[in-house]
mmCIF file of C-alpha atoms in Angstrom:
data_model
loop_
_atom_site.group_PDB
_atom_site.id
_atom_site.type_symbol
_atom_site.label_atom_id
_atom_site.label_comp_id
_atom_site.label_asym_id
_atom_site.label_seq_id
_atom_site.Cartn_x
_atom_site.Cartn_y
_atom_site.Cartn_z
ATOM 1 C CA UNK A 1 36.475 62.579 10.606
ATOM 2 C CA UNK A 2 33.347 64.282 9.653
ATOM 3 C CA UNK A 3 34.909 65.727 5.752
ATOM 4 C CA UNK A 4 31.484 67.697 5.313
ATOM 5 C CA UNK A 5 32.178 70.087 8.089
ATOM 6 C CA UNK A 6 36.209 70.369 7.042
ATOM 7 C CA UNK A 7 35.290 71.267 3.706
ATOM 8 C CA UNK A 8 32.999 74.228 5.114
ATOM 9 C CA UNK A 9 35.626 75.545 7.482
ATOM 10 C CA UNK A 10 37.853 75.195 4.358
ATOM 11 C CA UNK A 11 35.133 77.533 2.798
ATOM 12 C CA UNK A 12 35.426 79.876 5.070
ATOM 13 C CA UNK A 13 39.415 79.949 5.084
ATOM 14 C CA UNK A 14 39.949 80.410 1.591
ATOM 15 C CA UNK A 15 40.519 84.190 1.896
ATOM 16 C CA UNK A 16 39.431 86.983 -0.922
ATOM 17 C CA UNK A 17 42.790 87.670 -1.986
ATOM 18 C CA UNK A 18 46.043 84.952 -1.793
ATOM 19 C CA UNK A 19 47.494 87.354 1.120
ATOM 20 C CA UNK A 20 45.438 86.139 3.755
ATOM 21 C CA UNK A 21 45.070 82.337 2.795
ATOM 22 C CA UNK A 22 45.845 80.086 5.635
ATOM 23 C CA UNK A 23 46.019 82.856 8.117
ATOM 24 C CA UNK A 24 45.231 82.038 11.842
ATOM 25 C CA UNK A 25 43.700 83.576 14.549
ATOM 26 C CA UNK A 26 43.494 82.839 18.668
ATOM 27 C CA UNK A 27 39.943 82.924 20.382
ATOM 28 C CA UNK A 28 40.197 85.800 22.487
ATOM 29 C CA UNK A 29 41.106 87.816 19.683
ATOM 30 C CA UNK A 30 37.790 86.845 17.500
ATOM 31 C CA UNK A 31 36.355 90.311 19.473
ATOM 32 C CA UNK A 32 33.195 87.945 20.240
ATOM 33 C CA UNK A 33 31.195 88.812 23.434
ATOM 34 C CA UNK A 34 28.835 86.583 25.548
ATOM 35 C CA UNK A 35 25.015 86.415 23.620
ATOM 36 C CA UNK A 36 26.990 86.572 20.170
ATOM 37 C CA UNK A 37 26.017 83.851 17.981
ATOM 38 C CA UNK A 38 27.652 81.151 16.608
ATOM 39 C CA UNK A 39 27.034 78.618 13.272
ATOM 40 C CA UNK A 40 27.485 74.684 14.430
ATOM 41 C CA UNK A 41 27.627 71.903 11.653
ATOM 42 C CA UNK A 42 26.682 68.754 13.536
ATOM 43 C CA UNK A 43 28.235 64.890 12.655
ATOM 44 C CA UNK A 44 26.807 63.621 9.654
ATOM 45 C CA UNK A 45 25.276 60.805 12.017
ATOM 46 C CA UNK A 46 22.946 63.759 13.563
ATOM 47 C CA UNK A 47 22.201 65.487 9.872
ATOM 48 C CA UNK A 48 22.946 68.268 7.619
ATOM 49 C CA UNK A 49 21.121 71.332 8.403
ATOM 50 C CA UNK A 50 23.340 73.489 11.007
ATOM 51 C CA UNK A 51 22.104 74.946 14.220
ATOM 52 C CA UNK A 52 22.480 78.742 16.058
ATOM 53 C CA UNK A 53 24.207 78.820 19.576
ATOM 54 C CA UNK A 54 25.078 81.791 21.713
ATOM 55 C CA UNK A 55 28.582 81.847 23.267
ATOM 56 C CA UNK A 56 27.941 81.803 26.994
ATOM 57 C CA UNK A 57 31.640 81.981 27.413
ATOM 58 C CA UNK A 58 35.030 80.793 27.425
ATOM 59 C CA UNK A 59 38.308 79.362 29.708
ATOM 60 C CA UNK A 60 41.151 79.976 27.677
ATOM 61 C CA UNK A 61 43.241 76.911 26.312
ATOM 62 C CA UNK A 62 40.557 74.972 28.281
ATOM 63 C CA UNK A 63 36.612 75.167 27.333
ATOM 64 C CA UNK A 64 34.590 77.655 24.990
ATOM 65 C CA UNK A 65 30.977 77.250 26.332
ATOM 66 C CA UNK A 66 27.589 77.323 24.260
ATOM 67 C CA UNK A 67 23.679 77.180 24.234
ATOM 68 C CA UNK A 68 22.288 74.378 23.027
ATOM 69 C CA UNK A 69 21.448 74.392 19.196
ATOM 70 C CA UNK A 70 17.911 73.189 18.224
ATOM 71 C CA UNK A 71 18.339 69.802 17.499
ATOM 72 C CA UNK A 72 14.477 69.044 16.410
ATOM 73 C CA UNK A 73 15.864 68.758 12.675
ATOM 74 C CA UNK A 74 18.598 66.522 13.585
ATOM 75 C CA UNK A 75 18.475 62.748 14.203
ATOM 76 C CA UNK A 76 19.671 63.434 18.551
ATOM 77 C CA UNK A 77 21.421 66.146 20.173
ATOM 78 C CA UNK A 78 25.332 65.836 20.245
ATOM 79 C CA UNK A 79 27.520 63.951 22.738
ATOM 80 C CA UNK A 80 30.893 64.011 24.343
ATOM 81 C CA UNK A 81 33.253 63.588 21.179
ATOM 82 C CA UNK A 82 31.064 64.348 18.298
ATOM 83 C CA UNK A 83 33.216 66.583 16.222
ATOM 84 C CA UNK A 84 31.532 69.775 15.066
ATOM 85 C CA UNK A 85 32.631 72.497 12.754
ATOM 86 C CA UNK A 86 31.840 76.429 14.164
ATOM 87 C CA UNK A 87 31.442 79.452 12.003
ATOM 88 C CA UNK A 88 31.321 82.768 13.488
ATOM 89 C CA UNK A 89 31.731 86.200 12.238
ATOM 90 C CA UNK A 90 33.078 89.723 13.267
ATOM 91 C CA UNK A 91 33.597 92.229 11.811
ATOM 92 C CA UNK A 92 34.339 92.080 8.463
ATOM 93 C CA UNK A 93 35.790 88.660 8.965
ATOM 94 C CA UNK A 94 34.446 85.476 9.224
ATOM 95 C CA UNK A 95 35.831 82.376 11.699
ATOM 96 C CA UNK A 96 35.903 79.167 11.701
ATOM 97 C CA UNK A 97 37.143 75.704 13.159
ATOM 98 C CA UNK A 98 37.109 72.023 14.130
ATOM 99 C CA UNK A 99 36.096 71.101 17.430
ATOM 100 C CA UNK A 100 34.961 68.411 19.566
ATOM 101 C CA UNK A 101 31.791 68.144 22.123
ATOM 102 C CA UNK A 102 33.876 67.613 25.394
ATOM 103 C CA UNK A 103 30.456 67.780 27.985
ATOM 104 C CA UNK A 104 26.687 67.963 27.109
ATOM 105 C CA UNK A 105 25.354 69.764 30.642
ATOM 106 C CA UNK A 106 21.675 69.686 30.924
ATOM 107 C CA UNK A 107 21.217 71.680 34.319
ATOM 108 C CA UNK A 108 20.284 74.817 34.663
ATOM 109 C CA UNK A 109 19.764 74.117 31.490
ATOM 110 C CA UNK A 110 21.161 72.376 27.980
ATOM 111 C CA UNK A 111 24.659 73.564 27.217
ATOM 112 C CA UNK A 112 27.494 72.275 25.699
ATOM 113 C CA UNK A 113 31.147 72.331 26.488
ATOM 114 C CA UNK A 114 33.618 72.431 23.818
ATOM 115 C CA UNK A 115 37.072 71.891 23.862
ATOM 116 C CA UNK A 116 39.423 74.778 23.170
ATOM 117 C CA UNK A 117 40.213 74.986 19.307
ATOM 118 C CA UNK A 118 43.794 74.947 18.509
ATOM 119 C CA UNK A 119 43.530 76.715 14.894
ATOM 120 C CA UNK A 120 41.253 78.766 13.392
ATOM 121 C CA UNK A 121 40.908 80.231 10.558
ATOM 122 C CA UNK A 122 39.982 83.529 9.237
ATOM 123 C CA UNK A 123 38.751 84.538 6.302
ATOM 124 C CA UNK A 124 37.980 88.598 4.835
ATOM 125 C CA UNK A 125 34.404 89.440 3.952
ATOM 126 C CA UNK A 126 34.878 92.139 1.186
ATOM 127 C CA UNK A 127 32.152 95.093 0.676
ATOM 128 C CA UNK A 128 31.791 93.465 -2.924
ATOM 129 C CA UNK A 129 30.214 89.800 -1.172
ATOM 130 C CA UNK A 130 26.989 89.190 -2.966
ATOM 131 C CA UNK A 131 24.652 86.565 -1.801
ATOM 132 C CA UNK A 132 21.500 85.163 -3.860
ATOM 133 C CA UNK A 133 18.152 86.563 -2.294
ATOM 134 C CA UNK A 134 14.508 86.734 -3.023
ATOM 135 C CA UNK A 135 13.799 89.928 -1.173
ATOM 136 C CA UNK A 136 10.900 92.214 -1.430
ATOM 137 C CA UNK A 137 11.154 94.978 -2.167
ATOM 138 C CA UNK A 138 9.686 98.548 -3.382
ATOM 139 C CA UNK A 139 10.649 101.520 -6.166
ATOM 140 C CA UNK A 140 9.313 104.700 -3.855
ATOM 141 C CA UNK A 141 10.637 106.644 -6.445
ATOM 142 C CA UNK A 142 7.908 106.185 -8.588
ATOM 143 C CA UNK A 143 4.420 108.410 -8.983
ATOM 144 C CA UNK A 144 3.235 104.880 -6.916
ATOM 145 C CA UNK A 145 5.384 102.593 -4.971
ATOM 146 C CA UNK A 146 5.979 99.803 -7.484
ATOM 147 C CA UNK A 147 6.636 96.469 -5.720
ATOM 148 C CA UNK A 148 9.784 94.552 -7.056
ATOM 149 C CA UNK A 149 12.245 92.001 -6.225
ATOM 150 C CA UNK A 150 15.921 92.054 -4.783
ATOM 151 C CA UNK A 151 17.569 88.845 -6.085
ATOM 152 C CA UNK A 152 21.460 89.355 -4.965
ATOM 153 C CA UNK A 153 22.644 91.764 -2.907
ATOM 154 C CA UNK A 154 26.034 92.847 -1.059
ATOM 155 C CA UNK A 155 26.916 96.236 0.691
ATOM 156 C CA UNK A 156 27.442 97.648 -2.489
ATOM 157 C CA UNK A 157 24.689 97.308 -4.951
ATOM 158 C CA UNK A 158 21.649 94.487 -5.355
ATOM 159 C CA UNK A 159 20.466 92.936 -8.868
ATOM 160 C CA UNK A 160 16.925 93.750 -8.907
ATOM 161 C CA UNK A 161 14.284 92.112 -11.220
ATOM 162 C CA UNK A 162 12.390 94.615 -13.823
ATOM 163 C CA UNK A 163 9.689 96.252 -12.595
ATOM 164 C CA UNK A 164 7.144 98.527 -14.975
ATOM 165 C CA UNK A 165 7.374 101.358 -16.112
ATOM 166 C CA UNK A 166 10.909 100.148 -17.156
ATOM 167 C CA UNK A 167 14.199 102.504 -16.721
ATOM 168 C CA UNK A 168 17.170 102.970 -18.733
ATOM 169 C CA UNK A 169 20.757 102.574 -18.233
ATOM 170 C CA UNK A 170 22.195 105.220 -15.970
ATOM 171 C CA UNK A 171 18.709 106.568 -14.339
ATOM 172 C CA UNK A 172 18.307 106.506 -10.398
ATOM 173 C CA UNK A 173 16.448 104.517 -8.527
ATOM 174 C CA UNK A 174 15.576 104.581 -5.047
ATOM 175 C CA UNK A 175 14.699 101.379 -3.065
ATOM 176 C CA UNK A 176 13.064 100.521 -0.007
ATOM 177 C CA UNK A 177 13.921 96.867 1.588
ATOM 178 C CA UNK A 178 12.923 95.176 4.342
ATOM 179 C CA UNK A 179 15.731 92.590 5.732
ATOM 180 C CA UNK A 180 15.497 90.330 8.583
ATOM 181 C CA UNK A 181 18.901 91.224 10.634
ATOM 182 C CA UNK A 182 19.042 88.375 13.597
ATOM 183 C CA UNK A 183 15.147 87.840 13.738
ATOM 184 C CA UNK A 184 14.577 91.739 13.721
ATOM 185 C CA UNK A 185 12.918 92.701 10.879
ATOM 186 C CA UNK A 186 14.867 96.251 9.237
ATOM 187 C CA UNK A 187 13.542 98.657 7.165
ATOM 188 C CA UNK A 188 16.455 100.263 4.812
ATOM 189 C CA UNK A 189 15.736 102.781 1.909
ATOM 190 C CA UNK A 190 18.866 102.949 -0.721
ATOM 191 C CA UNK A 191 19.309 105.088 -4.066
ATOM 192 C CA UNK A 192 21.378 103.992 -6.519
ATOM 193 C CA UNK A 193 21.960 104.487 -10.070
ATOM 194 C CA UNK A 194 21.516 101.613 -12.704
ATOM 195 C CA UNK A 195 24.455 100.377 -14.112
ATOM 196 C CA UNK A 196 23.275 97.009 -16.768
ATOM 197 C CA UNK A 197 20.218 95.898 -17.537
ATOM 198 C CA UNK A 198 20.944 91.618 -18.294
ATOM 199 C CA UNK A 199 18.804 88.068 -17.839
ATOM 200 C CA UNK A 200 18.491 86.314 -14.860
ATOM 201 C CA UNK A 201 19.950 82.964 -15.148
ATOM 202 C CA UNK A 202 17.596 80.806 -13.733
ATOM 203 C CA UNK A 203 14.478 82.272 -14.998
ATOM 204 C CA UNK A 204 15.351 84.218 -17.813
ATOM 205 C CA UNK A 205 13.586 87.396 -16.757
ATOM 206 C CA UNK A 206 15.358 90.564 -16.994
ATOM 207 C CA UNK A 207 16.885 92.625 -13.592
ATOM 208 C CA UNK A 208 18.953 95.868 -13.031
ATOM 209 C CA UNK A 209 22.031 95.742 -11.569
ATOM 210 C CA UNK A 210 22.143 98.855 -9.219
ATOM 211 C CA UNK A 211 25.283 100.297 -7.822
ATOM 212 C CA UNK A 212 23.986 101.656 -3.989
ATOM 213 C CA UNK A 213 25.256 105.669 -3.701
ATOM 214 C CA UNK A 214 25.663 108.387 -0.741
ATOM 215 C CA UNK A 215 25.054 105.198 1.848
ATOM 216 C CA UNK A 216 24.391 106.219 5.349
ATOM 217 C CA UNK A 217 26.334 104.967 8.048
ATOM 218 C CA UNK A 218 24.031 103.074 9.770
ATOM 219 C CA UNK A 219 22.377 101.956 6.209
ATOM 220 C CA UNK A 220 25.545 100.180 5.552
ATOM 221 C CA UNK A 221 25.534 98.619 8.422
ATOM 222 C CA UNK A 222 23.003 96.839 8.165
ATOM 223 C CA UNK A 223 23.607 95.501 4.614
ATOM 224 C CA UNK A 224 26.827 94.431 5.810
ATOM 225 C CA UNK A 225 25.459 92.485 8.902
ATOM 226 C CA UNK A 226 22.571 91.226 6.938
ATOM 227 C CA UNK A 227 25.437 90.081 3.759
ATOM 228 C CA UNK A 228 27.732 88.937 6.915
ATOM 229 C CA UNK A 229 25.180 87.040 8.816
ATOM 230 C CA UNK A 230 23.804 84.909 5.777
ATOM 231 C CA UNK A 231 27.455 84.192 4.399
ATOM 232 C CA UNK A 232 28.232 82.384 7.998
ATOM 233 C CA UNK A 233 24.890 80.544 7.875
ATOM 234 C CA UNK A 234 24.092 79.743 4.806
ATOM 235 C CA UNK A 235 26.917 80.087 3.119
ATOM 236 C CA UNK A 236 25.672 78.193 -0.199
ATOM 237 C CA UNK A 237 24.184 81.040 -0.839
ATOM 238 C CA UNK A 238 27.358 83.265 -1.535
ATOM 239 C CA UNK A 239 27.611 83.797 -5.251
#
């Protein structure tokens, strides 16, 4: 029983609020679509670092079909039943379960068959999800851009570190950001208002908390999918 990958899955299942705890979904009602991609934790006997697959599709109650992860950081690529935990996301949800490598195909090309899951879990992303980041980032409100830092963020506000001239309590900033949204590098410009000034605990410097305002549609979008995407694969980076 591979316990690392259970205790991620667990992760994902432990929902925002006690409501949803335990709560489980079927497959074909994940809304995923063929290309989507998907988070695999592979046996400890391969390694720890987790690999990207794209859903290439799925027989229900039978076989959910994947790429290939890249398997150059792992100690082999997985065999027929190597148990593997998935994490997926959609929505404002995030998925995930226990499965086992049922085929390895290697022609046309590498993909792998797994079998069917049975239960899987579901877990709410709310707006509020911060994640740890080390972003840069620039104050274009200023007589000069002033280059800064973005060192958490969620869909709703970002800490930022201090940048010179300082600001007080309650002035507004506006930010521009450049995020990395499934390899495609974003451009987003926010304005928000500053809400605390406070230390950063691992280095001590000061940051701004800023509260985003008047968000765009498609501006929130992306901080969602950027938030989303990094709390399915990385998710030791959720704070």
């Amino acid at each position: 029983m591979n316990t690392r990958a259970e205790l991620s899955i667990e992760d994902l299942a432990r929902s925002a609020d006690a409501a949803s705890v335990g709560k489980d979904v079927l497959f074909k009602d994940l809304g995923l679509k063929v290309g989507d991609r998907m988070v695999i934790e592979p046996p400890a006997k391969l390694g720890e670092q987790p690999g990207v697959v794209k859903l290439i599709g799925w027989v229900n109650d039978l076989s959910v079909l994947v790429t290939m992860p890249d398997t150059r950081a792992w100690a082999g690529p997985p065999i027929e039943g190597d148990e593997i935990g998935v994490r997926t996301f959609s929505g404002r949800h995030a998925y995930g379960f226990s499965t086992l490598v049922g085929k390895r195909s290697v022609r046309p090309f590498e993909y792998l068959h797994l079998e069917f899951p049975r239960r899987i879990s579901i877990r709410q992303i709310r707006n509020a999800e911060r994640i740890s980041t080390a972003i840069s980032a620039r104050v274009t409100d200023a007589d000069e851009p002033v280059p800064t830092v973005v060192t958490n963020l969620s869909a709703t506000g970002a800490e930022v570190r201090v940048w010179s001239p300082a600001r007080e309590v309650g002035d507004k900033v506006s930010l521009e950001l450049v995020l990395d949204i499934h390899k495609v590098r974003t451009r987003i410009v926010v304005t928000g208002v500053i809400r605390n000034r406070h230390g950063v605990v691992d280095s001590g410097e000061s940051a701004y908390g800023v509260e985003f305002e008047d968000l765009n549609a498609q501006t929130s979008v992306f901080l969602k999918s950027y938030v989303y995407q990094n709390l399915v694969e990385q998710p030791h980076r959720r704070l």
